[in-house]
Amino acid sequence: MSTLSKSQPANSLHSRVFTALTVLVLMGLLGTLASLVWIRILPERYFYDGEYIRSLLGTDLNPTQAFDTFVNTAWVFAMLGFRADTPREITSVILFLLAFIPTAAWFFAGLRRLQYWGLTLLGIWVAVGSIYQGQLSKEVIALWFTSLILYVVGFRRPVAWLAFVIPLVYAVAFRPYWIVIAAFWGLFWWLSNRRWAFSLKLLVFVGALVAASSVYYLYQGEHITEIRERLNEFRIGSDVAQSMIVNYLPNNTILHDVANWIISWMFILFPLPVLRLLEPLQWIFFVLVVSTVITFYWISLNVQRESGRFSPLQLRRVRACLTFMMAFTLVQAIFEPDYGSVLKHMTDLLPMIAYLLALGLATKPKRVKLLRKSHDS
């Protein structure tokens, strides 16, 4: 792994900060330009939600009466000064910068090892974000909420516990399924503090999935992964049908439902099904997601090995990022109808992605067995 800190001059904090600032400014400029290019070359399906929200800006918005999630989103943008006749180019630039600035700020907050690999990954994620964060969408607001989670979790208890309230607030106003994300985030956070064997943690995790599936079936009369199947009924025959996420087992029992849930989650983290499409963009998506997952796995091992060199605040933020991302992608496995939607909603996590990538990888990471031995000693 090559790092920018290999040479002696780049070893100083001043050099790392200057290099990071230069790269991030360039990244922001290129992202701004990309946000203007996308609106001219991408198919209209990428902007359906944004254009619908734009149409709502020309209506009488009253979220206290309608309490529709799109109405609430439009109301927020109206309060920020956006109008139905605001040029798309101006809207795109402003919203991208409102998403990029907190992302860049969290990269600086986590800056520890400045590496080409981390900067490259961040640059690709910012390029993806310039599509979905550069338009009137719930993604922009969700990114502000994930940024707020990182900020609040840095406080001492009991204030830090308010971080778990933030996704609930977002759920009530914009996306109800964030309540489920908050619940599983709490579960993963709790499990990460337990000194249990992995097999016991896995048993608790699967038990939680069975409980969630059972409760949903009891109250709704259908299995939980049927939510995604119903959404996909409207996509059959469309241009996104090839990248649909489907159940691999007949959904006739709770155990099959949980198995479909876990399989879908694994394929979100390692999206092997997109490789059969033989399309360059799908292969890039595969490489991006898998590279990010593997990188975060190694970063988590590095943090474990070097935990004594991190402040309690940094350790809480790392744990918050990793456990929230696990909960987020797990819930995506219930609701996301296709891999394009998966990528779109993953841009909500840009502040957390930036923070973890700023920590960097150790230049010579030890084997997991040695890590555990070192941690236990």
mmCIF file of C-alpha atoms in Angstrom:
data_model
loop_
_atom_site.group_PDB
_atom_site.id
_atom_site.type_symbol
_atom_site.label_atom_id
_atom_site.label_comp_id
_atom_site.label_asym_id
_atom_site.label_seq_id
_atom_site.Cartn_x
_atom_site.Cartn_y
_atom_site.Cartn_z
ATOM 1 C CA MET A 1 0.000 0.000 0.000
ATOM 2 C CA SER A 2 1.587 3.273 -1.059
ATOM 3 C CA THR A 3 1.013 6.266 1.177
ATOM 4 C CA LEU A 4 1.578 9.972 0.834
ATOM 5 C CA SER A 5 3.389 9.875 4.159
ATOM 6 C CA LYS A 6 6.260 7.649 2.978
ATOM 7 C CA SER A 7 8.638 10.525 2.372
ATOM 8 C CA GLN A 8 9.951 12.496 5.295
ATOM 9 C CA PRO A 9 8.464 15.926 4.310
ATOM 10 C CA ALA A 10 4.983 14.412 3.895
ATOM 11 C CA ASN A 11 5.279 12.961 7.390
ATOM 12 C CA SER A 12 4.442 16.267 9.024
ATOM 13 C CA LEU A 13 0.922 17.252 9.964
ATOM 14 C CA HIS A 14 1.264 20.451 7.951
ATOM 15 C CA SER A 15 2.127 18.532 4.787
ATOM 16 C CA ARG A 16 -0.735 16.043 5.248
ATOM 17 C CA VAL A 17 -3.248 18.829 5.820
ATOM 18 C CA PHE A 18 -2.003 20.847 2.841
ATOM 19 C CA THR A 19 -2.075 17.798 0.566
ATOM 20 C CA ALA A 20 -5.531 16.780 1.770
ATOM 21 C CA LEU A 21 -6.859 20.313 1.342
ATOM 22 C CA THR A 22 -5.465 20.551 -2.186
ATOM 23 C CA VAL A 23 -6.906 17.185 -3.221
ATOM 24 C CA LEU A 24 -10.305 17.903 -1.654
ATOM 25 C CA VAL A 25 -10.583 21.317 -3.325
ATOM 26 C CA LEU A 26 -9.802 19.659 -6.660
ATOM 27 C CA MET A 27 -12.284 16.901 -5.851
ATOM 28 C CA GLY A 28 -14.954 19.481 -5.032
ATOM 29 C CA LEU A 29 -14.351 21.380 -8.277
ATOM 30 C CA LEU A 30 -14.485 18.212 -10.378
ATOM 31 C CA GLY A 31 -17.576 17.048 -8.496
ATOM 32 C CA THR A 32 -19.274 20.377 -9.159
ATOM 33 C CA LEU A 33 -18.472 20.071 -12.857
ATOM 34 C CA ALA A 34 -19.699 16.454 -12.870
ATOM 35 C CA SER A 35 -23.004 17.463 -11.271
ATOM 36 C CA LEU A 36 -23.570 19.801 -14.232
ATOM 37 C CA VAL A 37 -22.601 17.155 -16.776
ATOM 38 C CA TRP A 38 -24.859 14.441 -15.336
ATOM 39 C CA ILE A 39 -28.047 16.460 -15.832
ATOM 40 C CA ARG A 40 -27.264 16.620 -19.551
ATOM 41 C CA ILE A 41 -26.127 13.065 -20.291
ATOM 42 C CA LEU A 42 -27.881 10.707 -17.862
ATOM 43 C CA PRO A 43 -31.334 9.239 -18.610
ATOM 44 C CA GLU A 44 -34.282 10.995 -16.996
ATOM 45 C CA ARG A 45 -34.937 8.044 -14.675
ATOM 46 C CA TYR A 46 -32.002 9.259 -12.553
ATOM 47 C CA PHE A 47 -33.902 12.454 -11.808
ATOM 48 C CA TYR A 48 -37.510 11.301 -11.351
ATOM 49 C CA ASP A 49 -37.601 12.034 -7.617
ATOM 50 C CA GLY A 50 -35.814 15.363 -8.021
ATOM 51 C CA GLU A 51 -38.181 16.562 -10.729
ATOM 52 C CA TYR A 52 -41.212 15.458 -8.722
ATOM 53 C CA ILE A 53 -39.956 17.425 -5.719
ATOM 54 C CA ARG A 54 -39.336 20.393 -8.029
ATOM 55 C CA SER A 55 -42.967 20.221 -9.166
ATOM 56 C CA LEU A 56 -44.084 20.291 -5.528
ATOM 57 C CA LEU A 57 -42.169 23.534 -4.967
ATOM 58 C CA GLY A 58 -44.788 25.255 -7.085
ATOM 59 C CA THR A 59 -47.648 24.141 -4.804
ATOM 60 C CA ASP A 60 -48.939 25.181 -1.391
ATOM 61 C CA LEU A 61 -46.717 23.156 0.947
ATOM 62 C CA ASN A 62 -48.058 22.418 4.399
ATOM 63 C CA PRO A 63 -46.233 19.465 5.999
ATOM 64 C CA THR A 64 -48.267 19.669 9.234
ATOM 65 C CA GLN A 65 -51.406 18.754 7.277
ATOM 66 C CA ALA A 66 -50.226 16.570 4.422
ATOM 67 C CA PHE A 67 -47.268 14.930 6.178
ATOM 68 C CA ASP A 68 -46.200 13.255 2.996
ATOM 69 C CA THR A 69 -42.473 12.478 2.902
ATOM 70 C CA PHE A 70 -42.032 14.143 -0.503
ATOM 71 C CA VAL A 71 -44.005 17.178 0.666
ATOM 72 C CA ASN A 72 -41.785 17.412 3.729
ATOM 73 C CA THR A 73 -38.676 17.191 1.534
ATOM 74 C CA ALA A 74 -39.981 19.890 -0.797
ATOM 75 C CA TRP A 75 -40.840 22.078 2.210
ATOM 76 C CA VAL A 76 -37.228 21.853 3.473
ATOM 77 C CA PHE A 77 -35.862 22.915 0.092
ATOM 78 C CA ALA A 78 -38.430 25.708 -0.144
ATOM 79 C CA MET A 79 -37.242 26.996 3.236
ATOM 80 C CA LEU A 80 -33.695 26.999 1.821
ATOM 81 C CA GLY A 81 -34.848 29.263 -1.006
ATOM 82 C CA PHE A 82 -35.271 26.818 -3.875
ATOM 83 C CA ARG A 83 -38.172 27.417 -6.239
ATOM 84 C CA ALA A 84 -39.787 25.464 -9.055
ATOM 85 C CA ASP A 85 -38.235 27.851 -11.585
ATOM 86 C CA THR A 86 -34.725 27.758 -10.094
ATOM 87 C CA PRO A 87 -32.439 26.635 -12.952
ATOM 88 C CA ARG A 88 -31.362 23.016 -12.643
ATOM 89 C CA GLU A 89 -27.715 24.029 -13.030
ATOM 90 C CA ILE A 90 -27.827 26.370 -10.026
ATOM 91 C CA THR A 91 -29.755 23.810 -7.979
ATOM 92 C CA SER A 92 -27.240 21.104 -8.865
ATOM 93 C CA VAL A 93 -24.168 23.138 -7.898
ATOM 94 C CA ILE A 94 -25.580 24.409 -4.597
ATOM 95 C CA LEU A 95 -26.883 21.042 -3.438
ATOM 96 C CA PHE A 96 -23.709 19.190 -4.398
ATOM 97 C CA LEU A 97 -21.625 21.673 -2.391
ATOM 98 C CA LEU A 98 -24.021 21.377 0.574
ATOM 99 C CA ALA A 99 -23.305 17.635 0.500
ATOM 100 C CA PHE A 100 -19.597 17.814 -0.293
ATOM 101 C CA ILE A 101 -18.616 20.351 2.384
ATOM 102 C CA PRO A 102 -19.684 18.181 5.367
ATOM 103 C CA THR A 103 -18.153 15.136 3.637
ATOM 104 C CA ALA A 104 -14.819 16.943 3.271
ATOM 105 C CA ALA A 105 -15.062 18.240 6.849
ATOM 106 C CA TRP A 106 -15.420 14.713 8.226
ATOM 107 C CA PHE A 107 -12.449 13.581 6.148
ATOM 108 C CA PHE A 108 -10.370 16.242 7.904
ATOM 109 C CA ALA A 109 -11.820 15.249 11.266
ATOM 110 C CA GLY A 110 -10.638 11.672 10.798
ATOM 111 C CA LEU A 111 -7.365 12.454 8.994
ATOM 112 C CA ARG A 112 -4.663 10.114 10.271
ATOM 113 C CA ARG A 113 -3.019 8.392 7.317
ATOM 114 C CA LEU A 114 -3.256 10.097 3.947
ATOM 115 C CA GLN A 115 -3.174 7.377 1.289
ATOM 116 C CA TYR A 116 -3.676 7.254 -2.445
ATOM 117 C CA TRP A 117 -6.054 4.317 -2.093
ATOM 118 C CA GLY A 118 -8.327 6.123 0.357
ATOM 119 C CA LEU A 119 -8.353 9.314 -1.708
ATOM 120 C CA THR A 120 -9.154 7.336 -4.861
ATOM 121 C CA LEU A 121 -12.075 5.550 -3.208
ATOM 122 C CA LEU A 122 -13.370 8.810 -1.773
ATOM 123 C CA GLY A 123 -13.082 10.492 -5.168
ATOM 124 C CA ILE A 124 -15.177 7.778 -6.824
ATOM 125 C CA TRP A 125 -17.816 8.003 -4.084
ATOM 126 C CA VAL A 126 -17.926 11.789 -4.474
ATOM 127 C CA ALA A 127 -18.396 11.337 -8.238
ATOM 128 C CA VAL A 128 -21.346 9.019 -7.550
ATOM 129 C CA GLY A 129 -22.640 11.476 -4.967
ATOM 130 C CA SER A 130 -22.537 14.285 -7.522
ATOM 131 C CA ILE A 131 -25.367 12.484 -9.322
ATOM 132 C CA TYR A 132 -27.733 11.911 -6.422
ATOM 133 C CA GLN A 133 -26.629 14.673 -4.045
ATOM 134 C CA GLY A 134 -26.676 17.215 -6.867
ATOM 135 C CA GLN A 135 -30.455 17.289 -7.210
ATOM 136 C CA LEU A 136 -33.545 17.923 -5.108
ATOM 137 C CA SER A 137 -33.745 14.609 -3.277
ATOM 138 C CA LYS A 138 -34.074 12.996 0.116
ATOM 139 C CA GLU A 139 -30.433 11.916 -0.250
ATOM 140 C CA VAL A 140 -29.190 15.444 0.453
ATOM 141 C CA ILE A 141 -31.159 15.638 3.693
ATOM 142 C CA ALA A 142 -30.197 12.090 4.707
ATOM 143 C CA LEU A 143 -26.512 13.011 4.315
ATOM 144 C CA TRP A 144 -26.979 15.940 6.716
ATOM 145 C CA PHE A 145 -28.527 13.555 9.229
ATOM 146 C CA THR A 146 -25.666 11.025 8.994
ATOM 147 C CA SER A 147 -23.248 13.916 9.431
ATOM 148 C CA LEU A 148 -25.181 14.990 12.527
ATOM 149 C CA ILE A 149 -24.994 11.437 13.884
ATOM 150 C CA LEU A 150 -21.187 11.550 13.642
ATOM 151 C CA TYR A 151 -21.140 14.905 15.432
ATOM 152 C CA VAL A 152 -23.434 13.959 18.309
ATOM 153 C CA VAL A 153 -21.866 10.549 18.936
ATOM 154 C CA GLY A 154 -18.612 12.352 19.732
ATOM 155 C CA PHE A 155 -20.012 13.818 22.953
ATOM 156 C CA ARG A 156 -19.811 12.158 26.332
ATOM 157 C CA ARG A 157 -22.719 10.128 27.597
ATOM 158 C CA PRO A 158 -25.641 10.719 28.009
ATOM 159 C CA VAL A 159 -25.531 13.304 25.187
ATOM 160 C CA ALA A 160 -23.927 10.762 22.835
ATOM 161 C CA TRP A 161 -26.982 8.517 23.182
ATOM 162 C CA LEU A 162 -29.007 11.226 21.420
ATOM 163 C CA ALA A 163 -27.315 10.021 18.228
ATOM 164 C CA PHE A 164 -29.763 7.111 18.243
ATOM 165 C CA VAL A 165 -32.657 9.599 18.221
ATOM 166 C CA ILE A 166 -31.450 11.276 15.016
ATOM 167 C CA PRO A 167 -32.423 8.435 12.619
ATOM 168 C CA LEU A 168 -35.804 8.269 14.359
ATOM 169 C CA VAL A 169 -36.395 11.963 13.617
ATOM 170 C CA TYR A 170 -35.431 11.404 9.996
ATOM 171 C CA ALA A 171 -37.740 8.371 9.876
ATOM 172 C CA VAL A 172 -40.760 10.324 11.107
ATOM 173 C CA ALA A 173 -40.299 13.160 8.624
ATOM 174 C CA PHE A 174 -38.752 11.558 5.543
ATOM 175 C CA ARG A 175 -38.241 7.764 5.469
ATOM 176 C CA PRO A 176 -40.176 5.575 7.946
ATOM 177 C CA TYR A 177 -37.898 2.549 7.408
ATOM 178 C CA TRP A 178 -35.077 4.414 9.183
ATOM 179 C CA ILE A 179 -36.807 3.284 12.376
ATOM 180 C CA VAL A 180 -35.705 -0.247 11.471
ATOM 181 C CA ILE A 181 -32.190 1.050 10.729
ATOM 182 C CA ALA A 182 -32.086 2.667 14.181
ATOM 183 C CA ALA A 183 -33.201 -0.585 15.824
ATOM 184 C CA PHE A 184 -30.536 -2.701 14.110
ATOM 185 C CA TRP A 185 -27.925 0.001 14.665
ATOM 186 C CA GLY A 186 -28.636 -0.279 18.387
ATOM 187 C CA LEU A 187 -28.322 -4.064 18.152
ATOM 188 C CA PHE A 188 -24.973 -3.947 16.310
ATOM 189 C CA TRP A 189 -23.645 -1.278 18.685
ATOM 190 C CA TRP A 190 -24.622 -3.418 21.669
ATOM 191 C CA LEU A 191 -23.073 -6.555 20.172
ATOM 192 C CA SER A 192 -19.852 -4.690 19.374
ATOM 193 C CA ASN A 193 -19.436 -4.016 23.105
ATOM 194 C CA ARG A 194 -19.907 -7.645 24.115
ATOM 195 C CA ARG A 195 -16.869 -9.879 24.612
ATOM 196 C CA TRP A 196 -18.722 -12.886 23.282
ATOM 197 C CA ALA A 197 -17.638 -15.556 20.861
ATOM 198 C CA PHE A 198 -18.503 -14.793 17.249
ATOM 199 C CA SER A 199 -20.848 -17.799 17.147
ATOM 200 C CA LEU A 200 -22.907 -16.395 20.034
ATOM 201 C CA LYS A 201 -23.116 -12.969 18.418
ATOM 202 C CA LEU A 202 -24.194 -14.602 15.159
ATOM 203 C CA LEU A 203 -26.903 -16.534 17.007
ATOM 204 C CA VAL A 204 -28.244 -13.324 18.569
ATOM 205 C CA PHE A 205 -28.163 -11.592 15.184
ATOM 206 C CA VAL A 206 -30.071 -14.368 13.393
ATOM 207 C CA GLY A 207 -32.516 -14.501 16.306
ATOM 208 C CA ALA A 208 -33.183 -10.777 15.830
ATOM 209 C CA LEU A 209 -33.892 -11.336 12.127
ATOM 210 C CA VAL A 210 -36.287 -14.175 12.917
ATOM 211 C CA ALA A 211 -38.037 -11.991 15.510
ATOM 212 C CA ALA A 212 -38.368 -9.081 13.072
ATOM 213 C CA SER A 213 -39.684 -11.355 10.320
ATOM 214 C CA SER A 214 -42.152 -13.008 12.705
ATOM 215 C CA VAL A 215 -43.503 -9.699 14.055
ATOM 216 C CA TYR A 216 -43.950 -8.308 10.549
ATOM 217 C CA TYR A 217 -45.737 -11.465 9.392
ATOM 218 C CA LEU A 218 -47.985 -11.395 12.466
ATOM 219 C CA TYR A 219 -49.137 -7.834 11.854
ATOM 220 C CA GLN A 220 -49.035 -7.609 8.044
ATOM 221 C CA GLY A 221 -49.841 -11.167 6.999
ATOM 222 C CA GLU A 222 -46.892 -11.333 4.581
ATOM 223 C CA HIS A 223 -43.175 -11.990 4.823
ATOM 224 C CA ILE A 224 -40.882 -9.015 5.205
ATOM 225 C CA THR A 225 -38.910 -9.471 1.972
ATOM 226 C CA GLU A 226 -42.209 -9.380 0.054
ATOM 227 C CA ILE A 227 -41.923 -5.589 0.382
ATOM 228 C CA ARG A 228 -39.165 -5.665 -2.218
ATOM 229 C CA GLU A 229 -40.975 -8.224 -4.380
ATOM 230 C CA ARG A 230 -44.049 -5.993 -4.589
ATOM 231 C CA LEU A 231 -41.909 -3.030 -5.653
ATOM 232 C CA ASN A 232 -40.308 -5.154 -8.342
ATOM 233 C CA GLU A 233 -43.657 -6.050 -9.872
ATOM 234 C CA PHE A 234 -43.733 -2.539 -11.366
ATOM 235 C CA ARG A 235 -40.183 -2.851 -12.726
ATOM 236 C CA ILE A 236 -40.614 -6.022 -14.783
ATOM 237 C CA GLY A 237 -39.958 -5.161 -18.410
ATOM 238 C CA SER A 238 -38.374 -1.779 -17.582
ATOM 239 C CA ASP A 239 -34.784 -0.748 -18.335
ATOM 240 C CA VAL A 240 -33.769 -1.451 -14.711
ATOM 241 C CA ALA A 241 -35.281 -4.948 -14.597
ATOM 242 C CA GLN A 242 -31.914 -6.637 -15.201
ATOM 243 C CA SER A 243 -30.434 -5.247 -11.976
ATOM 244 C CA MET A 244 -33.407 -6.148 -9.766
ATOM 245 C CA ILE A 245 -32.729 -7.766 -6.387
ATOM 246 C CA VAL A 246 -34.842 -10.899 -6.140
ATOM 247 C CA ASN A 247 -35.593 -13.618 -3.605
ATOM 248 C CA TYR A 248 -33.728 -16.835 -4.322
ATOM 249 C CA LEU A 249 -35.938 -19.080 -2.182
ATOM 250 C CA PRO A 250 -39.740 -19.497 -2.257
ATOM 251 C CA ASN A 251 -41.018 -17.118 0.400
ATOM 252 C CA ASN A 252 -43.398 -19.553 2.102
ATOM 253 C CA THR A 253 -41.889 -19.764 5.597
ATOM 254 C CA ILE A 254 -40.262 -17.385 8.070
ATOM 255 C CA LEU A 255 -36.971 -19.283 7.787
ATOM 256 C CA HIS A 256 -37.026 -18.862 4.010
ATOM 257 C CA ASP A 257 -37.843 -15.195 4.512
ATOM 258 C CA VAL A 258 -34.820 -14.717 6.799
ATOM 259 C CA ALA A 259 -32.613 -16.685 4.411
ATOM 260 C CA ASN A 260 -33.715 -14.448 1.516
ATOM 261 C CA TRP A 261 -32.977 -11.425 3.699
ATOM 262 C CA ILE A 262 -29.442 -12.603 4.517
ATOM 263 C CA ILE A 263 -28.704 -13.627 0.913
ATOM 264 C CA SER A 264 -29.843 -10.217 -0.345
ATOM 265 C CA TRP A 265 -27.659 -8.514 2.275
ATOM 266 C CA MET A 266 -24.605 -10.519 1.227
ATOM 267 C CA PHE A 267 -25.260 -9.636 -2.406
ATOM 268 C CA ILE A 268 -25.512 -5.941 -1.495
ATOM 269 C CA LEU A 269 -22.095 -6.100 0.184
ATOM 270 C CA PHE A 270 -20.681 -8.340 -2.555
ATOM 271 C CA PRO A 271 -22.942 -7.733 -5.592
ATOM 272 C CA LEU A 272 -21.971 -10.774 -7.636
ATOM 273 C CA PRO A 273 -25.283 -10.869 -9.596
ATOM 274 C CA VAL A 274 -24.390 -7.671 -11.492
ATOM 275 C CA LEU A 275 -21.354 -9.339 -13.075
ATOM 276 C CA ARG A 276 -23.583 -11.456 -15.310
ATOM 277 C CA LEU A 277 -24.882 -8.261 -16.989
ATOM 278 C CA LEU A 278 -21.487 -7.726 -18.672
ATOM 279 C CA GLU A 279 -21.930 -3.938 -18.540
ATOM 280 C CA PRO A 280 -18.991 -1.635 -17.675
ATOM 281 C CA LEU A 281 -20.988 0.504 -15.210
ATOM 282 C CA GLN A 282 -22.219 -2.573 -13.355
ATOM 283 C CA TRP A 283 -18.651 -3.901 -13.077
ATOM 284 C CA ILE A 284 -17.466 -0.522 -11.768
ATOM 285 C CA PHE A 285 -20.266 -0.645 -9.193
ATOM 286 C CA PHE A 286 -19.132 -4.124 -8.153
ATOM 287 C CA VAL A 287 -15.472 -3.089 -7.773
ATOM 288 C CA LEU A 288 -16.393 0.086 -5.872
ATOM 289 C CA VAL A 289 -18.645 -1.619 -3.326
ATOM 290 C CA VAL A 290 -16.425 -4.659 -2.766
ATOM 291 C CA SER A 291 -13.291 -2.506 -2.493
ATOM 292 C CA THR A 292 -15.010 -0.302 0.071
ATOM 293 C CA VAL A 293 -16.263 -3.233 2.150
ATOM 294 C CA ILE A 294 -12.845 -4.912 2.200
ATOM 295 C CA THR A 295 -11.085 -1.611 2.979
ATOM 296 C CA PHE A 296 -13.395 -0.921 5.913
ATOM 297 C CA TYR A 297 -12.841 -4.444 7.195
ATOM 298 C CA TRP A 298 -9.081 -3.893 7.255
ATOM 299 C CA ILE A 299 -9.480 -0.447 8.797
ATOM 300 C CA SER A 300 -11.572 -1.961 11.587
ATOM 301 C CA LEU A 301 -8.807 -4.500 12.257
ATOM 302 C CA ASN A 302 -6.194 -1.734 12.286
ATOM 303 C CA VAL A 303 -8.234 0.298 14.748
ATOM 304 C CA GLN A 304 -8.592 -2.778 16.943
ATOM 305 C CA ARG A 305 -4.829 -3.355 16.920
ATOM 306 C CA GLU A 306 -3.998 0.307 17.548
ATOM 307 C CA SER A 307 -6.909 1.121 19.858
ATOM 308 C CA GLY A 308 -4.530 2.596 22.434
ATOM 309 C CA ARG A 309 -3.515 5.292 19.943
ATOM 310 C CA PHE A 310 -7.078 6.491 19.407
ATOM 311 C CA SER A 311 -9.022 8.791 21.696
ATOM 312 C CA PRO A 312 -12.338 7.553 23.144
ATOM 313 C CA LEU A 313 -14.085 10.044 20.833
ATOM 314 C CA GLN A 314 -12.405 8.565 17.750
ATOM 315 C CA LEU A 315 -13.196 5.020 18.817
ATOM 316 C CA ARG A 316 -16.887 5.897 19.325
ATOM 317 C CA ARG A 317 -17.051 7.472 15.895
ATOM 318 C CA VAL A 318 -15.402 4.484 14.229
ATOM 319 C CA ARG A 319 -17.834 2.151 15.996
ATOM 320 C CA ALA A 320 -20.747 4.413 15.015
ATOM 321 C CA CYS A 321 -19.693 4.395 11.343
ATOM 322 C CA LEU A 322 -19.187 0.648 11.092
ATOM 323 C CA THR A 323 -22.297 -0.402 13.029
ATOM 324 C CA PHE A 324 -24.545 2.162 11.324
ATOM 325 C CA MET A 325 -23.343 1.057 7.887
ATOM 326 C CA MET A 326 -24.042 -2.570 8.785
ATOM 327 C CA ALA A 327 -27.566 -1.683 9.905
ATOM 328 C CA PHE A 328 -28.129 0.539 6.870
ATOM 329 C CA THR A 329 -27.150 -2.108 4.319
ATOM 330 C CA LEU A 330 -29.031 -4.812 6.230
ATOM 331 C CA VAL A 331 -32.254 -2.809 5.949
ATOM 332 C CA GLN A 332 -31.485 -2.078 2.291
ATOM 333 C CA ALA A 333 -31.757 -5.845 1.808
ATOM 334 C CA ILE A 334 -35.465 -5.568 2.675
ATOM 335 C CA PHE A 335 -36.505 -2.536 0.669
ATOM 336 C CA GLU A 336 -34.143 -1.935 -2.246
ATOM 337 C CA PRO A 337 -35.674 -3.187 -5.500
ATOM 338 C CA ASP A 338 -32.479 -2.946 -7.585
ATOM 339 C CA TYR A 339 -28.755 -2.281 -7.326
ATOM 340 C CA GLY A 340 -29.121 1.203 -8.760
ATOM 341 C CA SER A 341 -31.272 2.136 -5.777
ATOM 342 C CA VAL A 342 -28.689 0.551 -3.477
ATOM 343 C CA LEU A 343 -25.950 2.802 -4.861
ATOM 344 C CA LYS A 344 -28.184 5.874 -4.748
ATOM 345 C CA HIS A 345 -29.006 5.447 -1.063
ATOM 346 C CA MET A 346 -25.422 4.529 -0.135
ATOM 347 C CA THR A 347 -24.482 8.133 -0.922
ATOM 348 C CA ASP A 348 -26.369 9.022 2.275
ATOM 349 C CA LEU A 349 -23.313 7.583 4.061
ATOM 350 C CA LEU A 350 -20.682 9.842 2.435
ATOM 351 C CA PRO A 351 -19.633 11.557 5.727
ATOM 352 C CA MET A 352 -19.063 8.161 7.370
ATOM 353 C CA ILE A 353 -17.251 6.819 4.311
ATOM 354 C CA ALA A 354 -14.972 9.880 4.310
ATOM 355 C CA TYR A 355 -14.246 9.606 8.042
ATOM 356 C CA LEU A 356 -13.212 5.954 7.840
ATOM 357 C CA LEU A 357 -11.093 6.418 4.712
ATOM 358 C CA ALA A 358 -9.236 9.271 6.424
ATOM 359 C CA LEU A 359 -8.070 6.840 9.115
ATOM 360 C CA GLY A 360 -6.246 4.840 6.451
ATOM 361 C CA LEU A 361 -4.723 1.380 6.444
ATOM 362 C CA ALA A 362 -1.576 0.334 8.233
ATOM 363 C CA THR A 363 1.209 -0.052 5.668
ATOM 364 C CA LYS A 364 1.841 -3.625 6.862
ATOM 365 C CA PRO A 365 -1.390 -4.905 8.417
ATOM 366 C CA LYS A 366 -0.891 -7.928 10.658
ATOM 367 C CA ARG A 367 -2.786 -11.141 10.209
ATOM 368 C CA VAL A 368 -6.125 -11.472 11.998
ATOM 369 C CA LYS A 369 -4.738 -14.207 14.264
ATOM 370 C CA LEU A 370 -1.960 -11.921 15.469
ATOM 371 C CA LEU A 371 -4.411 -9.084 15.902
ATOM 372 C CA ARG A 372 -6.559 -11.126 18.207
ATOM 373 C CA LYS A 373 -3.575 -12.288 20.172
ATOM 374 C CA SER A 374 -2.336 -8.742 20.564
ATOM 375 C CA HIS A 375 -5.781 -7.513 21.559
ATOM 376 C CA ASP A 376 -6.270 -10.205 24.161
ATOM 377 C CA SER A 377 -2.852 -9.778 25.761
#
